XYZ file of C-alpha atoms in Angstrom:
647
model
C 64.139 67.512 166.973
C 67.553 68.428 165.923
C 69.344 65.157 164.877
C 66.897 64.748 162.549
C 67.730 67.242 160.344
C 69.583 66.091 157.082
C 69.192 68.498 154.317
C 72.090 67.468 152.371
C 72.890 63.542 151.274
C 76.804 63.821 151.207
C 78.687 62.001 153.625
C 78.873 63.256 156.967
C 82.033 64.875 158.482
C 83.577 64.174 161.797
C 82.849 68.197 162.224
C 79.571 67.925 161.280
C 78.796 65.148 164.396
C 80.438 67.613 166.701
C 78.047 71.041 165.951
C 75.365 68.639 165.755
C 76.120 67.605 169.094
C 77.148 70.999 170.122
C 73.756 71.927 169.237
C 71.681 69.561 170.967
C 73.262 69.914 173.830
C 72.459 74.009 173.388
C 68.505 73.002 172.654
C 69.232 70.526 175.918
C 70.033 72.794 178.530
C 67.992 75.556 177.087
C 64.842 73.132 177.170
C 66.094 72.038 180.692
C 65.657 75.963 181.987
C 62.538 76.497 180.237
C 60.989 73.600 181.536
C 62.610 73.618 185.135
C 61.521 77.071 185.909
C 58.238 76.972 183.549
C 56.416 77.831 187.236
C 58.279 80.930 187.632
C 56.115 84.110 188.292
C 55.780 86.314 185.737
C 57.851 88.956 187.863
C 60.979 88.339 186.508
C 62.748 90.646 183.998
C 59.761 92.921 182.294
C 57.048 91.985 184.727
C 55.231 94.673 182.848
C 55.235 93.385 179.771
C 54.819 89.651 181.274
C 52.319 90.289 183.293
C 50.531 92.456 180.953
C 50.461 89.396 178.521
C 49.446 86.757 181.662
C 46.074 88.724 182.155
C 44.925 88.867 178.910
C 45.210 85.052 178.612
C 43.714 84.626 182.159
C 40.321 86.468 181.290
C 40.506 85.303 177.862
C 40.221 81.591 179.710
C 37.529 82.652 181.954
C 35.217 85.158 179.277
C 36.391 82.824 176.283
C 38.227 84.024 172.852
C 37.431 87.491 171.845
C 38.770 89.819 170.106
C 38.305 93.077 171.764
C 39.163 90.694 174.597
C 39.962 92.403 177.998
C 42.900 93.774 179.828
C 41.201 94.737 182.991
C 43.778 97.323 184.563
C 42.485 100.022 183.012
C 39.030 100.750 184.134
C 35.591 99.652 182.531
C 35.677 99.047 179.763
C 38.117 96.758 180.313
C 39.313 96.226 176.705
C 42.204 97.588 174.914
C 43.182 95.421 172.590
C 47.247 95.263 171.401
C 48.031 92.296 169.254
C 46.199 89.362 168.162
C 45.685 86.883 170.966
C 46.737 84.042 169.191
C 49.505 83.594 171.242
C 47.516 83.895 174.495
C 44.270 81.305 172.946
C 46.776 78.625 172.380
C 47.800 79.103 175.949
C 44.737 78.980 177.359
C 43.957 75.612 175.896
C 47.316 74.138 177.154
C 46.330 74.820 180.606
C 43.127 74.459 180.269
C 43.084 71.001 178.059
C 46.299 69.699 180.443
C 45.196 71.272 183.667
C 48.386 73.134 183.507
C 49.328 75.697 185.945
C 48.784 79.382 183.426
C 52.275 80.574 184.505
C 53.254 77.167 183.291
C 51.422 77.222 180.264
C 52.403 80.304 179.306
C 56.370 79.725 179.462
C 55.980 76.554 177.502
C 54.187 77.887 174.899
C 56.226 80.767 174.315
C 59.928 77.853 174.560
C 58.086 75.668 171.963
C 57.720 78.853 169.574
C 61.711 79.199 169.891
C 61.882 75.093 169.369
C 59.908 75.411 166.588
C 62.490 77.981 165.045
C 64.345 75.331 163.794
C 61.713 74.480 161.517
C 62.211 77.478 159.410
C 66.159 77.739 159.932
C 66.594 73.892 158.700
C 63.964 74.709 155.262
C 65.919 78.250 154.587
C 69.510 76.660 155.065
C 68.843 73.578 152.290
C 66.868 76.562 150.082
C 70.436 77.966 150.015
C 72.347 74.829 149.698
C 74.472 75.696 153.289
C 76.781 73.141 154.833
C 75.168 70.788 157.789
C 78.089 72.649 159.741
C 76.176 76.178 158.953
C 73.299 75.061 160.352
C 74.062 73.509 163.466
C 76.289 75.906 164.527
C 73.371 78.538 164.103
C 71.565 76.249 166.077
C 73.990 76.181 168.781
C 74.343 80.065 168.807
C 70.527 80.118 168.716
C 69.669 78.001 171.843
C 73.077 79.230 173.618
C 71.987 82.747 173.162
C 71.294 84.441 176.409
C 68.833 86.552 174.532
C 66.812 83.601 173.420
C 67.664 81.559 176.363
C 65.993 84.036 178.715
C 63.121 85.510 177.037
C 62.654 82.529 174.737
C 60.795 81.258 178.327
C 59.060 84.141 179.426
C 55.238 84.742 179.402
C 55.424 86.990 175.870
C 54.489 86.916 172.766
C 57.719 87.301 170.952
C 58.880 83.930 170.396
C 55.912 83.417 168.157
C 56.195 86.343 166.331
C 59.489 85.581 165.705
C 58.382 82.245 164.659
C 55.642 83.634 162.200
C 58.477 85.871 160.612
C 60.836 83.232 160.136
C 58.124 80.810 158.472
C 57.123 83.618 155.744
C 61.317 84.319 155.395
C 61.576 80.240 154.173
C 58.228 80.560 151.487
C 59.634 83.812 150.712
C 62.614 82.293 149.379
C 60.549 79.365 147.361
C 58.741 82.596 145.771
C 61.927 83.891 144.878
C 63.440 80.417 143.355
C 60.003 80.087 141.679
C 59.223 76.813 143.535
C 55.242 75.513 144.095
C 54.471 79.637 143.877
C 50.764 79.503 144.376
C 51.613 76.952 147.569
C 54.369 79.071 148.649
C 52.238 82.633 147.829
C 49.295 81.497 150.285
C 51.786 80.263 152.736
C 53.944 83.303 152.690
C 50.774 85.448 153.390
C 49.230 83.898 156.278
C 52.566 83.578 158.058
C 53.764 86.985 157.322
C 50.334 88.473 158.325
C 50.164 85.882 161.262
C 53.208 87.610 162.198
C 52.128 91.130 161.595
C 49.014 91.183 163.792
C 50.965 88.802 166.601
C 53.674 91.585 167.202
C 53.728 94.002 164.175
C 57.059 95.338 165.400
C 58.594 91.969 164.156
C 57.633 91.399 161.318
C 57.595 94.719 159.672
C 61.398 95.431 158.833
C 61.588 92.174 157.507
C 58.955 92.674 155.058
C 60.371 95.901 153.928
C 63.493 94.393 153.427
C 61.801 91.185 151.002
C 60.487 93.583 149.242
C 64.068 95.297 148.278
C 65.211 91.547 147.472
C 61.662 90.890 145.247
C 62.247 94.328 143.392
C 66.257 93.628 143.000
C 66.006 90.069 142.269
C 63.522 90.768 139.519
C 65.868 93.799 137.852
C 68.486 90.921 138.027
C 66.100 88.060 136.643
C 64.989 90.185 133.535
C 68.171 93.017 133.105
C 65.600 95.483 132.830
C 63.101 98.259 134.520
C 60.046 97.816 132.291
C 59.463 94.614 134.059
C 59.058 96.150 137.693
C 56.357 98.251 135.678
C 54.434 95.374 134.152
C 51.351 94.428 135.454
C 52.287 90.964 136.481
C 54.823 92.507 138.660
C 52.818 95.427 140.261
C 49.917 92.766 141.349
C 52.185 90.262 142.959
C 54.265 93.378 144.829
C 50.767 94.204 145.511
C 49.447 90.318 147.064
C 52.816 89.888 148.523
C 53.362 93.570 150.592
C 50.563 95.637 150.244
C 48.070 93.000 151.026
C 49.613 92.013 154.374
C 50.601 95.663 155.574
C 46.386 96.105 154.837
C 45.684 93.091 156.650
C 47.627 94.591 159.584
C 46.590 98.153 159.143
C 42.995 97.091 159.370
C 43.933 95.200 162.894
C 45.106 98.131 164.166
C 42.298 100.442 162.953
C 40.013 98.127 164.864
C 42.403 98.042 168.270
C 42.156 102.006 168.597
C 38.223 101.975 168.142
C 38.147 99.618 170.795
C 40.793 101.348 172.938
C 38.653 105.025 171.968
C 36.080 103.773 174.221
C 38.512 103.810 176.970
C 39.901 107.288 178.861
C 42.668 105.804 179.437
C 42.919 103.802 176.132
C 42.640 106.669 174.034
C 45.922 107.525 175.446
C 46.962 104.042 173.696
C 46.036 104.364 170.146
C 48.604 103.883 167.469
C 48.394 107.511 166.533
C 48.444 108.593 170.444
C 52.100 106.504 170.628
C 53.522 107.173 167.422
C 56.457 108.773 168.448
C 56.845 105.859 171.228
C 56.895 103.760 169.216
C 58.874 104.622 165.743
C 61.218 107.366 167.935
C 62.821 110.199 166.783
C 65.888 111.380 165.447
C 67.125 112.339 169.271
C 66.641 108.229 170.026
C 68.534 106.943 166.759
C 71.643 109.497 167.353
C 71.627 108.701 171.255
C 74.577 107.305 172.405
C 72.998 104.356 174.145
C 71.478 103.213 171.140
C 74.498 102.196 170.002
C 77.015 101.443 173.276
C 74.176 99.765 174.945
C 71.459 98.370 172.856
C 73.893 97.369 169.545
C 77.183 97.123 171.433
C 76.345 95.322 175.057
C 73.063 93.255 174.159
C 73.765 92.574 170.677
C 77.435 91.868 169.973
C 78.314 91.496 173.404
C 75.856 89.378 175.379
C 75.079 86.905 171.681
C 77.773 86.845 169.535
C 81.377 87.028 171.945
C 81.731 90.798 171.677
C 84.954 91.282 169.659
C 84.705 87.888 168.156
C 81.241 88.152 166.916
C 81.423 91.907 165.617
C 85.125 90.377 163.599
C 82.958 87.638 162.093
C 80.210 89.601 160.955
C 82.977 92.564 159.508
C 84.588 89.425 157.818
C 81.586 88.378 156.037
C 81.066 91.245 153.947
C 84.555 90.663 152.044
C 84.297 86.361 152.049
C 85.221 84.936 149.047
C 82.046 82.394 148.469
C 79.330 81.741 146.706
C 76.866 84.650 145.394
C 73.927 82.950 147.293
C 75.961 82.892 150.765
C 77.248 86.488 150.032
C 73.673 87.659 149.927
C 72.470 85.936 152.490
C 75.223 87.262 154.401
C 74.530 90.866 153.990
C 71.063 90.595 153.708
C 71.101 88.624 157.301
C 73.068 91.930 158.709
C 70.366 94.099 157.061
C 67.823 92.594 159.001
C 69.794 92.565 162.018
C 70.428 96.103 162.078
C 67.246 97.892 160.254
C 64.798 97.172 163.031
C 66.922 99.095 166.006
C 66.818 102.501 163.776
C 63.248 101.780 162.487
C 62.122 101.726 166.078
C 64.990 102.903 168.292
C 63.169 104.093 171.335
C 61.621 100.529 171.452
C 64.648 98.759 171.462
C 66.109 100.955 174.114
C 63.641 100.979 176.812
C 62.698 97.028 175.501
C 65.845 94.597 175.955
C 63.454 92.084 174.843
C 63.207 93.732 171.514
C 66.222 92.223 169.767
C 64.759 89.161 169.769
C 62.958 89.843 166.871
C 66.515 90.871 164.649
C 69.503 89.445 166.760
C 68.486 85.702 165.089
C 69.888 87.170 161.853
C 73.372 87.840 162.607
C 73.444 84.708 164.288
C 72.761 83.164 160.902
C 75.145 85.379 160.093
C 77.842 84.377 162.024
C 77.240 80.912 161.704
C 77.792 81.719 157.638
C 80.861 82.821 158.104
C 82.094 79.922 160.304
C 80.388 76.860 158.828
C 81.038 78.451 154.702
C 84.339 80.147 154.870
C 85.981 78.061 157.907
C 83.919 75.065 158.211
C 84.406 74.164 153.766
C 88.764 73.968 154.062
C 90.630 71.314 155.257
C 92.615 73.233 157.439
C 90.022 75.794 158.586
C 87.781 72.898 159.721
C 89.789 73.113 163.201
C 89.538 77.117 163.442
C 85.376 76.333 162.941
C 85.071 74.233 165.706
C 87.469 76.382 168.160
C 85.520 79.280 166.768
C 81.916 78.177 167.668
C 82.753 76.869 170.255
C 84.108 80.026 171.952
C 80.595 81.720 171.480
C 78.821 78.852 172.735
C 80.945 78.981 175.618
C 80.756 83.249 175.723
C 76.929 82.916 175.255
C 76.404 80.271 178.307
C 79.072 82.417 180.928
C 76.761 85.606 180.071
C 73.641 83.407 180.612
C 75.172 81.906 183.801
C 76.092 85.644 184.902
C 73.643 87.833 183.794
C 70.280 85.741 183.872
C 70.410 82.883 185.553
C 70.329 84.157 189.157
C 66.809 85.919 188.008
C 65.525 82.966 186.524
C 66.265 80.874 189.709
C 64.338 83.501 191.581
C 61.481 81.996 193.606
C 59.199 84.881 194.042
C 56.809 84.675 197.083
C 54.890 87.870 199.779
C 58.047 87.673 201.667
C 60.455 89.157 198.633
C 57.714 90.604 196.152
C 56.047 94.054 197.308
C 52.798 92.909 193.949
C 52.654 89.251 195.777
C 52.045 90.545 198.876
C 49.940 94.112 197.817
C 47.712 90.939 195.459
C 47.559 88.784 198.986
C 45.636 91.516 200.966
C 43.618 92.551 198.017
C 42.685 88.560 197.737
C 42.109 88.603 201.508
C 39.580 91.511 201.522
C 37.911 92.342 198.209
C 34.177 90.527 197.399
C 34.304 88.365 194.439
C 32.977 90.955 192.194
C 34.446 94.145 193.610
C 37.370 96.044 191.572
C 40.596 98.253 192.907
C 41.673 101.435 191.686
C 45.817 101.443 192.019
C 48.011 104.828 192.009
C 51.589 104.536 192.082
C 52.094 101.326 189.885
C 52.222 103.266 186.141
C 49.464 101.206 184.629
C 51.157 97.743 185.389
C 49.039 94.484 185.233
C 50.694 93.042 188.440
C 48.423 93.548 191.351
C 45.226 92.519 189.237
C 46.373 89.587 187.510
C 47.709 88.225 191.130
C 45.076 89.248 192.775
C 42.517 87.731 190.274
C 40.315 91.220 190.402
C 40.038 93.779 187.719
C 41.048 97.247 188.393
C 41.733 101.314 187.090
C 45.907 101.091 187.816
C 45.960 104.531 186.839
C 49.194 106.108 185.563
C 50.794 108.954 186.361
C 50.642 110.305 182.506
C 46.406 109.772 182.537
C 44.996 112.784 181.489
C 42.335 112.572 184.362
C 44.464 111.703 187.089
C 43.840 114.827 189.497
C 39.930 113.827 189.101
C 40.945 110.125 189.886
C 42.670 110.545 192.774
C 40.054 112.743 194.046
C 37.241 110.653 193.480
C 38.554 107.560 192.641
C 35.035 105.328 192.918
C 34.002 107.055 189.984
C 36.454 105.162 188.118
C 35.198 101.982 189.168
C 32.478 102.050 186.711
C 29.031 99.684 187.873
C 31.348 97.760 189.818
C 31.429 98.120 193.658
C 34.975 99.494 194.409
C 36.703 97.323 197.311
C 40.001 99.254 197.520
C 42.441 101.889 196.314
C 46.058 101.490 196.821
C 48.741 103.998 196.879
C 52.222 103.582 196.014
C 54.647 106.807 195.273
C 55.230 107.685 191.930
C 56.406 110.660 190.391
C 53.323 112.709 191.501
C 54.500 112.193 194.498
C 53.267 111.697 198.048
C 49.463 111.243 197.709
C 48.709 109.492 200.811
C 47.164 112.566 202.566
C 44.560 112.858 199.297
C 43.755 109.238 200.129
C 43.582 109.373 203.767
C 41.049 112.386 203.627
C 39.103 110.641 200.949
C 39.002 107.151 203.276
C 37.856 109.660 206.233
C 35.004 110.999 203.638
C 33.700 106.922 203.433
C 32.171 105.884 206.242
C 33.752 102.789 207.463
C 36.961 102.739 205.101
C 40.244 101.723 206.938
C 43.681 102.838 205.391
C 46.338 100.313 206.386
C 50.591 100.116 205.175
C 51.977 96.840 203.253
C 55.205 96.623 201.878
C 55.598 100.180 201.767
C 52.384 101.597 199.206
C 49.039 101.502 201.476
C 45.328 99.976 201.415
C 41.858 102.029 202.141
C 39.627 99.186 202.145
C 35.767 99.244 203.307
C 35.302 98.107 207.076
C 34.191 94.356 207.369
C 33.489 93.139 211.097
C 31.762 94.404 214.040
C 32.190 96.865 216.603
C 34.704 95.798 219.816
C 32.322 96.125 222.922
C 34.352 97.948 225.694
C 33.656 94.236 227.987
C 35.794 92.584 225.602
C 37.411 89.649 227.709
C 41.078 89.915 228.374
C 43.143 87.269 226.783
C 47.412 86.351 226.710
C 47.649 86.726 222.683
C 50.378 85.419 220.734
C 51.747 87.959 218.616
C 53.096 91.876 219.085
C 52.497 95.311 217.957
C 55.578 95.856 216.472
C 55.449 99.474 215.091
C 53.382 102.227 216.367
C 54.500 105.654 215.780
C 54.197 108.438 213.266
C 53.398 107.673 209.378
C 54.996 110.780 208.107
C 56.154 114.267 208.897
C 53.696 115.769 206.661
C 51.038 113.994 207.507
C 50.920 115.358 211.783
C 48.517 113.788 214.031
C 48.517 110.108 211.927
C 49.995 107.414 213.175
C 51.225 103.945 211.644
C 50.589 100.316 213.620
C 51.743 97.165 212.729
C 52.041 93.538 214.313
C 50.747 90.395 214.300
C 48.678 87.947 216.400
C 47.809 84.229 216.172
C 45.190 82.374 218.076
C 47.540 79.135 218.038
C 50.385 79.743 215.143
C 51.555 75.867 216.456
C 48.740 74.734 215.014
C 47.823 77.532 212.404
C 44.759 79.088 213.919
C 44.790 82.539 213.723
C 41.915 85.548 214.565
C 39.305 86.238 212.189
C 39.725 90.288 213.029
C 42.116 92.394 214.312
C 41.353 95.446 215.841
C 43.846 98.511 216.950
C 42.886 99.666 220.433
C 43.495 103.722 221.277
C 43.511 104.951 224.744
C 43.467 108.527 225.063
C 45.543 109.215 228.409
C 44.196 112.342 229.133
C 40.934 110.990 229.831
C 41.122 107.151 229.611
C 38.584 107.054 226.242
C 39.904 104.263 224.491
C 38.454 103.948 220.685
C 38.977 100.710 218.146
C 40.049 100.184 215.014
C 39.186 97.663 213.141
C 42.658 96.630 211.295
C 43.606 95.026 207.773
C 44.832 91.184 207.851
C 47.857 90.985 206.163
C 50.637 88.386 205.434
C 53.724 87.971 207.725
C 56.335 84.970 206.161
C 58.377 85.715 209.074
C 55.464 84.343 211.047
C 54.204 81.081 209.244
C 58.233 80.796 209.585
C 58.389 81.018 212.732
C 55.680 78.695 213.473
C 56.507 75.969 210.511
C 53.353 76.998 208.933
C 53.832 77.709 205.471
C 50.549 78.211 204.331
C 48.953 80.211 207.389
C 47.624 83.327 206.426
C 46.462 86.606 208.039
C 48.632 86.624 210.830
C 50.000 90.563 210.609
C 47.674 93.526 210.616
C 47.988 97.330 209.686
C 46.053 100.470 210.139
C 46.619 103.557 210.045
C 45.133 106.199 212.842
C 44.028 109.769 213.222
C 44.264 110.899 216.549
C 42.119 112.600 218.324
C 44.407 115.217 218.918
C 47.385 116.182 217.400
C 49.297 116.124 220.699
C 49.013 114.563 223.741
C 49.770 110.896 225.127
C 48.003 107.777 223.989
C 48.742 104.210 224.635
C 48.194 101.216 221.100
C 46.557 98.074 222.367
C 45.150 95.112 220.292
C 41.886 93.162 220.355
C 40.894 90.560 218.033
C 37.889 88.438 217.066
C 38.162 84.849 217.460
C 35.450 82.023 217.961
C 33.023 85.029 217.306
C 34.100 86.602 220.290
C 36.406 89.770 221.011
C 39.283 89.197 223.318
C 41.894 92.039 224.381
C 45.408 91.466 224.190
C 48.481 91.691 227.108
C 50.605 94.189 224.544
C 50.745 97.514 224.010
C 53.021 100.720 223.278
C 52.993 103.966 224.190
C 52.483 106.533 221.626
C 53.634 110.243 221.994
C 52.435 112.882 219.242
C 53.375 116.703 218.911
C 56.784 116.452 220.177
């Protein structure tokens, strides 16, 4: 893609071979991690955000394009709509269409957006007549940038926003030199409003900042104010800006009527998150606006810190051409307006700059390739130049991301993979989850493949919810709630006495939140046969000190782990020592990695189980057996512990 690029016909420098070659070898390795690690879970950096994006695309491939299309984690009905899902369509018929893992699919898609960014960048550099030198040293800060590098492959839509943007940016400029204007006009709009109902947060600076450069070039063009008042003027300000920010107004309008019908939703509507989402005065005076957000991700992470921030400094006093000057300061404009038109954004978001950090890059890669890069003897001081960010842009990569990218996330290490397992395990096809604990996060549903109420701790209902949280289920038979803390706090004991309210609901412990999930097996009969069990109970004891009288028990058990057969039931045996009652309790399957380890069975499930128990009596002495159902018959097991409670 990027040695064909020749938007100049003059002779080609030694210089110019090397930043082309510099820059391919950027796109290289970039393309290398983007497609090496394209099967990454989406739990990387963001999983939020990632995995918020992976489930829309996921029902959007089983339920077909829609556009109130669903994001089942917040309760029936499942729809509340953000962006466009053009993005998330063109996924779906990768994987789809290539039988493509989604995770895949979805990484791809969002690297070939970034790939295509050169598209744009090569049209917008011969519009202003730049060196080859210009633009392939943008292209090797580009696809060296850690920024792009890492979230340039993530499951998101920003990529092709940013993509959108940049296309309008290059017909932009052929509206401006007055080249094929009715071509260019259409063109302009349907990327710009492509762009502004894919992520509106993109595009939107940008076109406020055109429209400066339409109204100023025009004052230049004519030397005088009545022609921004003519009537040719006012309707092409009007086709060109208003008609796009209607276009995406209108999107939005439609997005909160489908959200209203949501009780969470309504919590989501542009007018709900207004100050989320264009801050206040608080966010663009905080000091981490500008020591984190500018300072570390911007200048320091992309563009060598010191270096970088000299370069850009430098490139508001270079003595070159008009068209470069502009560009210049325009580039820096655009690079700096969107962090103050949304601060709070781009603070809590470090994936936000990727929409603005591409234009000091161009920037920077001005001042190199035009003021450096067009001397004899500054020729040498370009190349040393670029190549020090190139080789500041790949040390941050290697230090910063890398490590997470190379991050093979399985139940073992992942709290959501193994939470999704057990939900997989032990929900009907058709049954739904309702999740406290987990803000409103997309993880457990999307990896779990059921829809759910992940209700956050900032839902105006949530006292009802956690009270009665089958009413939030909707017409769909609940299979499970799951409790993590959050900053509500403990709420296991709410759960447990709303389990013990269900007849036949068991509340078990993984990874540290905890299951109530509906009974499944039989009753143990007390002439279950004795067996010698693989396995142990490996924790029995108390759950919490302010939950008395509950205890916690844990273990596993395998039929034959050599050669991966394991029970079809567990259940947790109670013997009351004061008068030899012993009671069961049916337990949840879970998944133990140390124990498909151990046995060299990978892909063995169900070997742990949980559940938690209410004793009979708050104090007193009890011994924690195991039985198990195997073959369709119960068999006790050798193990057990002793349990004291109430001292």
């Amino acid at each position: 893609m990027l040695s064909n690029i020749d938007h100049k016909s003059v002779k080609w420098a030694r210089s110019d071979v090397y930043f082309l070659l510099l820059a391919v070898a950027c796109f290289l390795y970039a393309a290398f991690i983007a497609l090496r690690y394209a099967d990454q879970l989406p739990l990387d950096l963001y999983s939020f955000r990632q995995t918020q994006t992976a489930i829309t695309t996921y029902w959007l491939g089983i339920n077909g394009f829609s556009l109130n299309y669903e994001t089942p984690v917040v309760g029936p009905p499942w729809s509340i709509p953000f962006e466009f899902p053009l993005y998330q369509y063109i996924v779906v018929l990768l994987s789809q269409g290539l039988n493509m893992d989604l995770n895949a699919a979805g990484r791809i898609v969002s690297f070939v957006f970034l790939a295509l960014c050169v598209i744009p960048a090569s049209k917008i550099a011969k519009q202003l007549d730049v060196s080859r030198a210009s633009l392939f040293i943008f292209l090797a800060l580009l696809f060296s940038s850690p920024l792009y590098m890492y979230w340039g492959r993530t499951f998101m839509i920003e990529t092709a926003a940013l993509f959108f943007t940049l296309m309008a940016i290059s017909y932009f400029l052929d509206i401006l030199a007055g080249r094929n204007t009715t071509r260019s006009g259409v063109l302009f709009l349907i990327f710009i409003v492509l762009a502004l109902v894919q992520k509106a947060t993109t595009p939107l600076p940008v076109l406020a900042v055109l429209a400066c450069v339409y109204l100023f070039q025009t004052l230049k063009d004519t030397g005088s104010v009545k022609a921004v008042l003519s009537s040719r003027f006012i309707k092409q300000s009007l086709l060109y800006f208003v008609l796009p920010l209607l276009v995406g107004t209108i999107w939005t309008l439609y997005t909160d009527q489908v959200k209203s019908a949501n009780s969470f939703g309504m919590q989501l509507t542009s007018g709900a998150l207004s100050e989320w989402n264009w801050g206040t005065w608080a966010h663009r005076l905080a000091g981490n606006l500008y020591s984190d957000v500018i300072w570390r991700r911007m200048l320091g992470q992309n563009l060598a810190g010191f270096l970088g921030l000299a370069l850009l400094v430098a490139g508001l006093f270079l003595k070159v051409r008009p068209a470069i000057k502009a560009a210049i300061w325009i580039c820096l404009v655009l690079g700096m307006v969107p962090v103050f038109i949304f601060p709070n954004l781009h603070i809590v978001h470090e994936y936000y700059q990727t929409a603005n950090v591409v234009f000091l890059l161009f920037a920077a890669a001005l001042v190199i390739g035009e003021s450096f890069g067009n001397r004899r003897r500054g020729i040498s001081t370009a190349v040393i130049v670029a190549s020090l960010m190139v080789a500041s842009n790949q040390y941050v990569f290697a230090r910063d991301f890398l490590k997470t990218v190379e991050t093979v996330y399985t139940p073992a290490n992942s709290r959501d993979l193994a939470i999704a397992e057990t939900l997989r395990a032990n929900l009907a096809e058709d049954a739904v989850f309702v999740t406290f604990g987990d803000m409103w996060s997309s993880s457990l549903s999307y990896f779990s493949g059921h829809k759910s109420f992940t209700v956050p701790d900032i839902y105006d209902q949530y006292d009802q919810a956690i009270a009665a949280p089958e009413k939030y289920a909707g017409a769909y038979p609940l299979g499970a709630v799951v409790v993590c803390r959050d900053n509500k706090g403990f709420l296991l004991p709410e759960v447990t006495q709303w389990a013990r309210g269900k007849k036949d609901w068991k509340v078990s412990e993984v990874h540290g939140c905890y299951i109530a999930l509906p009974e499944q097996g039989p009753g143990v009969s007390l002439h279950a046969a004795p067996a010698q069990c693989q396995g142990s109970i490996d924790v029995a004891g108390p759950v919490d000190s302010r939950m008395p009288g509950v205890i916690a028990v844990k273990g596993w058990t395998t039929v034959d782990g050599e050669k991966g057969i394991v029970p079809e039931l567990s259940y947790v045996s109670l013997t009351d020592l004061r008068n030899k009652e012993t009671h069961y309790f049916e337990a949840t399957s879970t998944y133990r990695p140390d124990v498909n380890a151990h046995f060299g069975q990978p892909d063995m499930k169900h070997t742990g189980f949980s559940r938690l128990i209410t004793l009979p009596s708050p104090s007193g002495q009890y011994v924690v057996g195991l039985a198990r159902l195997t073959g369709g018959k119960v068999e006790t097991c050798q193990f057990a512990k002793d349990v004291s409670a109430g001292k």
